[in-house]
Coordinates of N, CA and C in Angstrom, one line a residue:
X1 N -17.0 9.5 -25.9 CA -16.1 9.7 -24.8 C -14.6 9.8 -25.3
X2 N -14.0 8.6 -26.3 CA -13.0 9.0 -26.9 C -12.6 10.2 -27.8
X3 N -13.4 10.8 -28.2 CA -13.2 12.0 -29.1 C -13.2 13.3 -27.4
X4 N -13.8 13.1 -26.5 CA -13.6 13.8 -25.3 C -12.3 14.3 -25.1
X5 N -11.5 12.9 -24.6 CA -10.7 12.3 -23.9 C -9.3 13.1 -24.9
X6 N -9.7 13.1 -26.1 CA -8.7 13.3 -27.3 C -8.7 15.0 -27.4
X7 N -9.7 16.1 -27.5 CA -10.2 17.0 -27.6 C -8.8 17.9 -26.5
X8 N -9.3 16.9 -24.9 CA -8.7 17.7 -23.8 C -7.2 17.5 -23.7
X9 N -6.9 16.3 -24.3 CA -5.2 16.1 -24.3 C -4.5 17.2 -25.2
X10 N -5.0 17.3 -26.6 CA -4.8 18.1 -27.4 C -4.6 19.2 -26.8
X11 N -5.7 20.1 -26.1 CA -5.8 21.4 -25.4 C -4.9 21.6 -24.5
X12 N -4.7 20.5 -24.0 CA -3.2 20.5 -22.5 C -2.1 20.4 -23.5
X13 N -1.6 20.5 -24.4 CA -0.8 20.1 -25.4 C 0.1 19.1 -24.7
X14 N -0.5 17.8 -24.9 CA -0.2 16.6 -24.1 C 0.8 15.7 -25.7
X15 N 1.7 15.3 -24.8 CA 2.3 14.3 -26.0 C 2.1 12.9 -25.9
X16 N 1.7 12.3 -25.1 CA 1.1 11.1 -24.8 C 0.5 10.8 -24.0
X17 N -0.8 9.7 -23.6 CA -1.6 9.4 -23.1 C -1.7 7.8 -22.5
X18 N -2.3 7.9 -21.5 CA -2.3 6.3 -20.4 C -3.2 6.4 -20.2
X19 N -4.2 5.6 -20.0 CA -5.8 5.7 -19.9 C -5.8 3.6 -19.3
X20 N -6.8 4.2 -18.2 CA -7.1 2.4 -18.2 C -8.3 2.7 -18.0
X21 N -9.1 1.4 -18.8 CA -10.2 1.5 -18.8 C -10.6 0.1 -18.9
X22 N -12.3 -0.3 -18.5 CA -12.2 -1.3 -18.4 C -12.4 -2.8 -18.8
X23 N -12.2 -3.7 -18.5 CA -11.6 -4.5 -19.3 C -12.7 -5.2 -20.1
X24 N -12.7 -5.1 -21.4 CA -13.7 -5.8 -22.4 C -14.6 -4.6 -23.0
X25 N -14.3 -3.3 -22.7 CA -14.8 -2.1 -23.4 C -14.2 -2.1 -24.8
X26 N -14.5 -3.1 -25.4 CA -13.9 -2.7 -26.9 C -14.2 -1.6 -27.5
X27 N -15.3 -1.1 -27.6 CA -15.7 0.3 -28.6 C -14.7 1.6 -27.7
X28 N -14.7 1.7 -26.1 CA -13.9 2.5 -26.1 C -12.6 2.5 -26.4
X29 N -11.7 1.5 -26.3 CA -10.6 1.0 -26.8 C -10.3 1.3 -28.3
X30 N -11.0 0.8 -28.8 CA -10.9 1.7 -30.5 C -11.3 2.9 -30.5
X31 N -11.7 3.4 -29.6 CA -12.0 4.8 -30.1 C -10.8 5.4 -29.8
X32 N -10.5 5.4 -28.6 CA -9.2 5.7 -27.9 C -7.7 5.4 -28.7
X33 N -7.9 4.2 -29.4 CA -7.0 3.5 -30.3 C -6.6 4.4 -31.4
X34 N -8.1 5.2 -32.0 CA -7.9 5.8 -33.0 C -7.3 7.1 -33.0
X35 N -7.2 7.6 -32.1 CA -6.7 8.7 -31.8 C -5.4 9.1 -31.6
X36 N -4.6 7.8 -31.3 CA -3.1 7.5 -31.0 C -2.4 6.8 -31.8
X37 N -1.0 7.5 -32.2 CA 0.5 6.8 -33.0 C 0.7 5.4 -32.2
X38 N 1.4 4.3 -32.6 CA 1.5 3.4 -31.9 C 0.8 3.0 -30.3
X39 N -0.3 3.0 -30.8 CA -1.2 2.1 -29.4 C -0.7 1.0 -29.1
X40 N -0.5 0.8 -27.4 CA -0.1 0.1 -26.9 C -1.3 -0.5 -25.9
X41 N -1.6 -2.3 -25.8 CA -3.0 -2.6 -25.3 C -2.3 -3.3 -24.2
X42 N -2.7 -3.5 -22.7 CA -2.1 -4.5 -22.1 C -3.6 -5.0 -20.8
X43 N -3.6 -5.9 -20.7 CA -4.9 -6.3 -19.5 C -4.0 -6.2 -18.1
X44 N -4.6 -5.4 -17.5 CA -4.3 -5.2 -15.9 C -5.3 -5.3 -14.9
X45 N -5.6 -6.9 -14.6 CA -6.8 -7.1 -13.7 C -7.9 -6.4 -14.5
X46 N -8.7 -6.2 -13.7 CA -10.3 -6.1 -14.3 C -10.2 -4.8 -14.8
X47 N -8.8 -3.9 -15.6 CA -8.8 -2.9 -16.3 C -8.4 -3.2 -17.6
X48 N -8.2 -2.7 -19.0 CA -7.4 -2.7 -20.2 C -6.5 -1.1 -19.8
X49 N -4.8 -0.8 -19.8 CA -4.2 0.0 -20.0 C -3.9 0.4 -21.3
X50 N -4.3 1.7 -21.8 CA -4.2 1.6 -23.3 C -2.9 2.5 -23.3
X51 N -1.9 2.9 -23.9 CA -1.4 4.2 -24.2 C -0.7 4.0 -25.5
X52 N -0.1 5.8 -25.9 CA 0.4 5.8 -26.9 C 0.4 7.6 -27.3
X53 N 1.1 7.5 -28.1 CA 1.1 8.9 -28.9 C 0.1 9.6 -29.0
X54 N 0.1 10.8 -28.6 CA -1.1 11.5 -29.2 C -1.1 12.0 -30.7
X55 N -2.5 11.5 -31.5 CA -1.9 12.2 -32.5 C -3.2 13.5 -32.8
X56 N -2.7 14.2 -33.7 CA -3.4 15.7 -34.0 C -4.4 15.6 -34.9
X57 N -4.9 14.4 -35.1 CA -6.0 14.4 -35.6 C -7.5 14.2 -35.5

């Protein structure tokens, strides 16, 4: 799903991303993580807000 999520920002020629997802999904989190310049993690109730840079890779 992370490699999804990354694919379609790219194609929107997106320069950063906000995604909440939820809370204790670590494998999505890293995947999501991996994809982004300075990831930023924060818990917001029964979500994780992740954002950060998109990067082109």
């Amino acid at each position: 799903m992370a490699d999804a999520i990354h694919d379609t920002v790219v194609n929107d020629h997106a320069d950063r991303l906000t995604a909440s997802v939820p809370l204790g999904d670590a494998e999505l989190v890293d995947g999501i993580r991996q994809h982004l310049d300075d990831p930023q993690l924060r818990a917001a109730g029964a979500t994780s807000i992740i954002q950060g840079d998109i990067s082109e890779r």
